[in-house]
Coordinates of C-alpha atoms in Angstrom, one line a residue:
X19 CA 0.1 0.0 0.1
X20 CA 1.4 3.6 -0.6
X21 CA 2.1 5.5 2.1
X22 CA 2.3 9.4 2.7
X23 CA 4.9 10.8 4.0
X24 CA 3.7 14.1 5.7
X25 CA 7.1 15.7 5.8
X26 CA 7.3 15.6 2.1
X27 CA 3.9 17.2 0.5
X28 CA 2.9 16.1 -2.8
X29 CA -0.2 16.4 -5.2
X30 CA -3.0 14.6 -4.2
X31 CA -6.5 14.1 -6.0
X32 CA -10.0 13.2 -4.6
X33 CA -12.7 11.5 -6.7
X34 CA -15.5 12.8 -5.0
X35 CA -14.3 15.3 -2.9
X36 CA -17.5 17.2 -1.9
X37 CA -18.5 14.5 0.7
X38 CA -18.3 15.4 4.3
X39 CA -15.7 12.8 5.0
X40 CA -13.5 13.5 2.1
X41 CA -13.6 17.2 1.9
X42 CA -12.6 17.0 5.3
X43 CA -9.4 14.9 4.6
X44 CA -8.3 17.2 2.0
X45 CA -8.4 20.1 4.3
X46 CA -6.1 18.7 7.0
X47 CA -3.7 17.8 3.8
X48 CA -4.3 21.5 2.3
X49 CA -3.1 22.5 5.9
X50 CA -0.3 20.4 5.8
X51 CA 0.8 22.1 2.4
X52 CA -0.3 19.1 0.0
X53 CA -0.9 20.2 -3.5
X54 CA -5.1 19.5 -3.6
X55 CA -7.3 18.8 -6.7
X56 CA -10.3 17.1 -6.9
X57 CA -13.8 16.1 -8.5
X58 CA -17.4 16.0 -8.1
X59 CA -21.0 15.7 -9.3
X60 CA -22.5 18.9 -8.3
X61 CA -20.9 22.2 -6.3
X62 CA -21.7 22.9 -2.6
X63 CA -20.9 25.2 0.3
X64 CA -18.1 22.6 1.0
X65 CA -16.7 22.9 -2.4
X66 CA -16.6 26.7 -2.4
X67 CA -14.9 26.3 1.0
X68 CA -12.1 24.2 -0.5
X69 CA -11.7 26.4 -3.6
X70 CA -11.0 29.3 -1.4
X71 CA -8.4 27.4 0.5
X72 CA -6.6 26.6 -2.6
X73 CA -7.9 23.4 -4.0
X74 CA -8.2 22.9 -7.6
X75 CA -12.0 21.4 -8.2
X76 CA -13.7 19.9 -11.1
X77 CA -17.4 19.4 -11.6
X78 CA -18.3 16.7 -13.0
X79 CA -15.8 13.5 -13.5
X80 CA -13.9 12.6 -16.4
X81 CA -10.4 11.3 -17.4
X82 CA -9.2 14.7 -18.5
X83 CA -9.2 15.7 -15.0
X84 CA -6.4 13.0 -14.3
X85 CA -3.4 15.1 -15.1
X86 CA 0.0 13.9 -15.3
X87 CA 1.4 15.6 -12.3
X88 CA -1.1 13.6 -9.4
X89 CA 1.1 11.8 -7.5
X90 CA -1.8 10.1 -5.4
X91 CA -5.4 9.2 -6.1
X92 CA -8.3 9.0 -3.1
X93 CA -11.6 7.8 -3.6
X94 CA -15.0 6.4 -2.0
X95 CA -16.4 3.4 -1.8
X96 CA -19.0 4.8 -3.9
X97 CA -16.5 5.2 -6.5
X98 CA -16.0 1.7 -8.8
X99 CA -14.0 0.8 -11.5
X100 CA -16.4 2.1 -14.3
X101 CA -15.7 5.8 -13.4
X102 CA -13.7 7.5 -15.8
X103 CA -11.4 8.8 -13.7
X104 CA -10.7 5.5 -11.7
X105 CA -10.2 4.1 -15.1
X106 CA -8.0 7.0 -15.9
X107 CA -5.8 6.4 -12.6
X108 CA -5.4 2.6 -13.4
X109 CA -4.4 3.3 -16.7
X110 CA -1.5 5.8 -15.5
X111 CA -0.4 3.8 -12.8
X112 CA -1.4 6.2 -10.1
X113 CA -1.2 4.8 -6.6
X114 CA -4.5 5.0 -4.9
X115 CA -6.0 5.0 -1.7
X116 CA -9.8 4.6 -0.1
X117 CA -11.0 7.2 1.7
X118 CA -10.3 5.0 4.8
X119 CA -6.9 4.3 3.9
X120 CA -5.8 7.8 3.7
X121 CA -7.6 8.2 7.2
X122 CA -5.8 5.4 8.9
X123 CA -2.6 7.1 7.4
X124 CA -3.4 10.4 8.9
X125 CA -4.4 9.2 12.3
X126 CA -0.8 7.2 12.5
X127 CA 0.5 10.4 12.8
X128 CA -0.8 11.5 16.3
X129 CA -0.1 9.9 19.7
X130 CA -3.5 10.0 21.3
X131 CA -6.0 8.8 18.4
X132 CA -9.6 8.1 19.4
X133 CA -11.6 6.6 16.8
X134 CA -15.4 6.1 17.5
X135 CA -17.5 3.4 16.0
X136 CA -20.8 1.9 16.6
X137 CA -23.9 1.2 14.3
X138 CA -25.4 4.3 15.9
X139 CA -23.9 7.8 17.6
X140 CA -21.1 8.1 16.3
X141 CA -21.3 11.5 14.9
X142 CA -22.9 12.7 18.3
X143 CA -20.5 10.8 20.4
X144 CA -17.4 12.1 18.2
X145 CA -18.7 16.0 18.7
X146 CA -19.3 15.3 22.5
X147 CA -15.6 14.4 22.7
X148 CA -14.5 17.2 20.1
X149 CA -16.5 19.7 23.0
X150 CA -14.6 18.3 25.9
X151 CA -11.2 18.4 23.9
X152 CA -12.1 22.1 22.8
X153 CA -12.7 23.0 26.5
X154 CA -9.7 21.6 27.8
X155 CA -7.4 23.4 25.7
X156 CA -5.9 20.5 24.1
X157 CA -6.0 21.9 20.3
X158 CA -7.1 18.7 18.9
X159 CA -7.4 17.6 15.2
X160 CA -11.0 16.7 14.8
X161 CA -12.6 14.7 11.6
X162 CA -16.7 14.0 12.4
X163 CA -19.2 12.9 9.9
X164 CA -21.4 16.1 10.5
X165 CA -21.0 19.9 11.2
X166 CA -20.2 20.9 14.3
X167 CA -20.7 24.5 15.3
X168 CA -17.9 24.9 17.5
X169 CA -15.7 23.9 15.1
X170 CA -17.2 25.9 12.0
X171 CA -17.6 22.8 10.0
X172 CA -17.0 19.1 9.9
X173 CA -13.1 19.4 10.5
X174 CA -10.6 20.8 12.6
X175 CA -6.7 20.8 12.3
X176 CA -5.1 21.4 15.2
X177 CA -1.0 21.0 16.4
X178 CA -1.1 18.6 19.6
X179 CA -1.3 15.0 19.7
X180 CA -5.0 14.7 19.6
X181 CA -6.9 13.3 17.3
X182 CA -10.5 12.2 17.4
X183 CA -12.6 11.1 14.2
X184 CA -15.4 8.8 13.4
X185 CA -14.8 4.8 12.0
X186 CA -17.4 3.6 9.6
X187 CA -17.8 -0.1 9.6
X188 CA -19.7 -0.1 5.9
X189 CA -17.2 -2.0 3.7
X190 CA -15.1 -2.6 6.7
X191 CA -13.6 0.6 6.2
X192 CA -12.3 0.9 10.0
X193 CA -10.2 -1.9 9.4
X194 CA -7.7 0.4 8.1
X195 CA -7.4 2.3 11.4
X196 CA -5.0 1.7 14.1
X197 CA -6.1 3.9 16.8
X198 CA -4.8 4.4 20.5
X199 CA -8.2 4.2 22.0
X200 CA -11.0 2.6 20.2
X201 CA -15.1 3.4 21.0
X202 CA -17.5 0.8 19.9
X203 CA -21.0 2.1 20.9
X204 CA -23.1 -0.7 19.5
X205 CA -23.3 -3.0 16.9
X206 CA -26.6 -3.6 15.2
X207 CA -27.9 -5.0 11.7
X208 CA -27.1 -2.7 8.9
X209 CA -25.5 -1.9 5.8
X210 CA -27.0 -5.2 4.5
X211 CA -26.1 -4.5 1.0
X212 CA -22.8 -5.2 2.1
X213 CA -22.7 -7.5 5.3
X214 CA -24.6 -11.1 4.8
X215 CA -26.2 -10.4 8.6
X216 CA -25.4 -10.0 12.0
X217 CA -22.7 -12.6 12.6
X218 CA -20.9 -10.7 9.8
X219 CA -21.4 -7.2 11.5
X220 CA -20.0 -8.6 14.8
X221 CA -17.1 -10.3 13.6
X222 CA -16.2 -7.0 11.6
X223 CA -16.1 -4.9 15.0
X224 CA -14.2 -7.7 16.2
X225 CA -11.7 -7.1 14.0
X226 CA -11.7 -3.3 14.4
X227 CA -11.0 -4.1 18.0
X228 CA -7.7 -6.3 17.2
X229 CA -6.1 -3.4 15.6
X230 CA -5.5 -1.8 19.0
X231 CA -1.8 -2.0 20.5
X232 CA -1.4 -3.5 23.8
X233 CA -1.0 -0.4 25.6
X234 CA -4.2 0.7 23.5
X235 CA -7.6 0.5 24.9
X236 CA -10.9 -0.4 23.8
X237 CA -14.1 1.5 25.4
X238 CA -17.3 -0.6 24.5
X239 CA -20.7 -0.6 25.4
X240 CA -21.1 -3.7 27.8
X241 CA -24.8 -4.0 27.8
X242 CA -24.4 -5.3 24.4
X243 CA -25.1 -9.5 24.1
X244 CA -22.4 -9.8 21.5
X245 CA -20.0 -8.2 24.1
X246 CA -18.0 -11.6 24.7
X247 CA -17.8 -12.1 20.9
X248 CA -16.2 -8.2 20.0
X249 CA -14.1 -8.7 22.9
X250 CA -12.8 -12.2 22.2
X251 CA -8.8 -12.6 22.7
X252 CA -8.1 -9.2 22.8
X253 CA -4.2 -7.9 24.1
X254 CA -5.6 -4.5 24.8
X255 CA -7.3 -2.9 27.9
X256 CA -11.1 -3.3 27.9
X257 CA -13.4 -0.7 29.7
X258 CA -17.2 -0.8 29.6
X259 CA -19.6 2.1 29.5
X260 CA -23.6 1.5 29.4
X261 CA -26.9 1.8 31.4
X262 CA -26.7 -1.2 33.7
X263 CA -24.8 -1.2 37.2
X264 CA -22.4 -3.7 35.8
X265 CA -20.2 -1.4 33.6
X266 CA -17.5 0.7 34.9
X267 CA -19.5 3.9 33.8
X268 CA -23.0 3.7 34.5
X269 CA -25.6 6.2 35.3
X270 CA -27.9 7.1 38.3
X271 CA -30.6 9.2 39.4
X272 CA -31.4 10.0 36.0
X273 CA -33.7 13.1 34.9
X274 CA -34.7 15.5 32.6
X275 CA -35.2 18.9 33.0
X276 CA -38.2 21.2 31.6
X277 CA -36.8 21.1 27.8
X278 CA -36.2 17.2 27.9
X279 CA -32.4 17.5 28.4
X280 CA -31.0 14.8 30.3
X281 CA -29.4 14.7 33.7
X282 CA -27.6 12.1 35.5
X283 CA -25.3 11.2 38.4
X284 CA -22.2 9.7 37.0
X285 CA -20.9 6.2 38.4
X286 CA -17.6 4.9 38.0
X287 CA -16.4 1.4 39.5
X288 CA -19.7 1.6 41.7
X289 CA -18.7 5.2 43.2
X290 CA -20.6 8.0 42.7
X291 CA -19.1 11.0 40.9
X292 CA -20.4 14.6 39.7
X293 CA -23.8 15.2 38.7
X294 CA -23.7 15.3 34.3
X295 CA -25.9 17.4 32.5
X296 CA -26.5 17.2 29.0
X297 CA -27.9 19.8 26.7
X298 CA -29.6 17.3 24.4
X299 CA -32.1 14.6 25.3
X300 CA -32.4 11.0 24.8
X301 CA -31.4 8.3 26.9
X302 CA -29.2 7.0 24.4
X303 CA -27.5 10.2 24.8
X304 CA -26.1 9.2 28.0
X305 CA -25.0 6.3 26.9
X306 CA -22.8 8.3 24.1
X307 CA -21.6 10.8 27.1
X308 CA -20.5 7.9 29.0
X309 CA -18.4 6.6 26.4
X310 CA -17.1 10.2 26.0
X311 CA -16.2 10.5 29.8
X312 CA -14.6 7.3 29.8
X313 CA -12.2 8.3 26.8
X314 CA -11.3 11.8 28.2
X315 CA -10.5 10.1 31.6
X316 CA -8.4 7.6 29.8
X317 CA -6.7 10.5 28.2
X318 CA -6.2 12.6 31.6
X319 CA -8.6 15.2 31.0
X320 CA -9.3 16.9 34.1
X321 CA -13.3 16.2 34.8
X322 CA -14.2 19.9 35.1
X323 CA -13.5 20.5 31.6
X324 CA -15.6 17.0 30.4
X325 CA -18.7 18.1 32.2
X326 CA -17.9 22.0 30.8
X327 CA -17.8 20.2 27.5
X328 CA -20.7 18.3 27.6
X329 CA -23.1 21.0 29.0
X330 CA -22.0 23.1 26.3
X331 CA -22.7 20.7 23.4
X332 CA -26.2 21.3 21.6
X333 CA -25.7 18.4 19.1
X334 CA -24.3 18.0 16.0
X335 CA -26.2 19.4 13.0
X336 CA -29.2 17.0 11.8
X337 CA -29.0 15.3 15.1
X338 CA -32.3 16.3 16.5
X339 CA -31.7 19.6 15.6
X340 CA -34.1 22.3 16.3
X341 CA -34.9 24.4 12.7
X342 CA -37.1 26.8 14.1
X343 CA -41.1 27.4 14.1
X344 CA -43.4 27.5 11.7
X345 CA -46.3 29.5 13.6
X346 CA -46.8 27.7 16.6
X347 CA -45.3 24.1 15.2
X348 CA -41.7 23.4 16.4
X349 CA -39.5 21.9 13.4
X350 CA -37.0 19.1 14.2
X351 CA -34.6 17.5 11.8
X352 CA -32.9 14.3 12.5
X353 CA -30.7 12.2 10.8
X354 CA -32.0 8.9 12.1
X355 CA -32.5 6.1 9.2
X356 CA -32.5 2.8 11.0
X357 CA -35.3 1.3 13.3
X358 CA -33.1 2.0 16.3
X359 CA -32.0 5.3 15.6
X360 CA -35.9 6.1 15.1
X361 CA -36.9 4.4 18.6
X362 CA -34.3 6.7 20.2
X363 CA -35.5 10.0 18.1
X364 CA -39.3 8.8 19.4
X365 CA -38.2 8.5 22.8
X366 CA -36.2 11.8 22.9
X367 CA -39.3 13.7 21.0
X368 CA -41.8 12.2 23.7
X369 CA -39.5 14.1 26.4
X370 CA -40.1 17.2 24.5
X371 CA -43.0 19.4 25.3
X372 CA -45.5 18.8 22.5
X373 CA -49.1 18.3 21.4
X374 CA -49.0 15.9 18.6
X375 CA -46.0 13.9 17.2
X376 CA -45.4 14.3 13.1
X377 CA -43.0 12.7 11.6
X378 CA -41.9 12.9 7.5
X379 CA -39.7 9.8 7.1
X380 CA -37.3 9.1 3.7
X381 CA -36.3 5.6 4.0
X382 CA -32.7 5.4 3.0
X383 CA -31.6 2.4 0.8
X384 CA -33.8 0.0 -1.0
X385 CA -31.7 -2.7 0.6
X386 CA -32.2 -1.5 4.1
X387 CA -35.9 -0.6 3.8
X388 CA -36.6 -4.3 2.4
X389 CA -34.3 -6.1 5.1
X390 CA -35.7 -4.2 8.1
X391 CA -39.2 -3.5 7.0
X392 CA -40.9 -4.9 9.8
X393 CA -38.7 -3.1 12.2
X394 CA -39.3 0.4 10.6
X395 CA -42.7 -0.1 10.6
X396 CA -42.6 -1.2 14.7
X397 CA -40.6 1.8 15.1
X398 CA -42.7 4.2 13.4
X399 CA -46.0 3.2 14.8
X400 CA -45.3 5.4 17.9
X401 CA -45.5 8.9 16.1
X402 CA -49.3 10.3 16.1
X403 CA -48.8 10.9 12.4
X404 CA -46.4 9.3 9.6
X405 CA -45.3 10.6 6.4
X406 CA -43.3 8.8 4.0
X407 CA -41.9 9.9 0.8
X408 CA -40.1 7.9 -1.6
X409 CA -36.8 5.9 -0.8
X410 CA -33.7 7.8 -0.9
X411 CA -31.7 5.4 -3.5
X412 CA -28.2 6.8 -2.3
X413 CA -25.7 4.1 -3.8
X414 CA -28.5 1.8 -5.1
X415 CA -30.3 1.2 -7.9
X416 CA -34.6 0.7 -7.6
X417 CA -34.9 -3.0 -7.2
X418 CA -38.8 -2.8 -7.5
X419 CA -39.2 -5.2 -4.6
X420 CA -40.3 -2.3 -2.1
X421 CA -41.8 1.0 -2.2
X422 CA -42.2 4.2 0.5
X423 CA -46.2 3.5 0.1
X424 CA -45.7 0.2 0.9
X425 CA -44.5 0.9 4.4
X426 CA -47.3 3.3 4.9
X427 CA -49.4 0.8 4.2
X428 CA -48.0 -1.2 6.8
X429 CA -47.6 1.3 9.2
X430 CA -51.3 2.3 9.1
X431 CA -52.4 -1.3 9.5
X432 CA -50.4 -1.1 12.9
X433 CA -53.5 1.7 14.0
X434 CA -51.1 4.9 13.3
X435 CA -52.2 7.6 10.8
X436 CA -49.7 7.1 8.1
X437 CA -50.0 8.3 4.5
X438 CA -47.2 8.8 1.3
X439 CA -46.6 11.5 -1.0
X440 CA -44.9 11.5 -4.2
X441 CA -43.5 15.1 -4.0
X442 CA -41.9 17.2 -1.1
X443 CA -44.1 20.1 -2.1
X444 CA -47.4 17.8 -1.7
X445 CA -46.0 16.7 1.7
X446 CA -45.5 20.9 2.2
X447 CA -48.9 21.5 1.6
X448 CA -50.6 18.9 3.3
X449 CA -48.7 20.1 6.8
X450 CA -49.8 23.5 6.3
X451 CA -53.0 22.8 6.3
X452 CA -52.9 19.9 9.0
X453 CA -50.2 20.6 11.8
X454 CA -51.6 22.2 14.7
X455 CA -50.7 24.8 17.4
X456 CA -47.8 23.5 19.9
X457 CA -47.2 20.3 17.4
X458 CA -44.0 18.8 17.1
X459 CA -42.6 18.3 13.4
X460 CA -39.4 15.7 12.7
X461 CA -38.3 15.3 9.2
X462 CA -36.3 12.3 9.7
X463 CA -33.8 10.5 7.3
X464 CA -30.4 10.5 5.8
X465 CA -31.4 11.8 2.5
X466 CA -32.4 15.1 1.7
X467 CA -35.8 14.9 3.8
X468 CA -34.3 18.1 5.9
X469 CA -35.4 20.2 2.5
X470 CA -39.2 20.3 3.7
X471 CA -38.6 21.6 6.7
X472 CA -36.4 24.2 5.8
X473 CA -38.8 24.8 2.6
X474 CA -41.8 25.1 5.5
X475 CA -40.0 27.7 7.8
X476 CA -39.0 29.8 4.5
X477 CA -42.6 30.2 4.1

């Protein structure tokens, strides 16, 4: 595998540079004086920012973008061999790395690297830990799969030995990471277009854990049934967190304030510690915060900075993000696109003051919708009103085996008001006519469903 020498900057070209993770890696290299070029299907604010920093970016992908002075090409899992730029690189024998391989090499430059993995909660937990690092004035380098207001985006390049990043299991990409601390928040059935089932997913997380050095530590959710399989035969340290009192880090005396934000007493090794005040809701976020606290403790960060960081963290963008009010209707946007995530968002919403609870859900990928069809229906039936829009295809082609209107019909059969609309405009018109005073409206999904809320708030 090609190895980057960060003391000798080269010309790196990114195929698909506009993605949230790819753009972050490009920004890190730009600030390390690398020459950066790239391409993407369409322009965006992210691309405009990279251009302002000195990157050369083409809109549209073609073989002509691959110039002879390119030393290395980085590509995402969405890029395949039939891509014109990919094929041109192969023809010119230009070294190539996946996004994950580059991230792994960047990580190796930091003594205290933390990789946050899990089927759910990666962005939130990485953001929590980032906020803690910032409060403690550690000058960290940060790579997040979402936007964090306190760093003005998804990337921060620091000058210290601290580095924190998300670690995604899709296509086993996190197997390219060799951090000092790994966090496993949870292990659930997802990405079934790649994995054969939960057994293979568990094995993938176990492999990720084996990448830790002997002096490293795995911070893992001790409430998981698959814990023994994930942690078997590891030579590193193991530290557990969770909601049960069998873990090293767990909560007690859980309460919510008038805004639905979580408050709890931290317990470590059975000993009561400080009272923790989160600026976000949801029991799942208590679990996420415990993982962040454990990592901060391991890295020697004083607890006062940890508590301050958690108290001021108001959530990453698209994670139960309050977008505004339409009349007396509160509009929330959330990234949930898996039944487990939907249930967690529903729990948070139920603890948020409201009259009736509305959700506009955009299923994400045909494979996931088909494989978890009944689980989606069970998770969504807890809302008062459910609106389905067309499945967001992402990297997939329509198989014809599942449709959003099928899911709407199934939810309706379970006794919940559910309906399907074929256009965002139709959804917006329906909501304007039917949402009432003090209702809570959530746009939900990993695609572009957030545009509905933004359009409504602009009216």
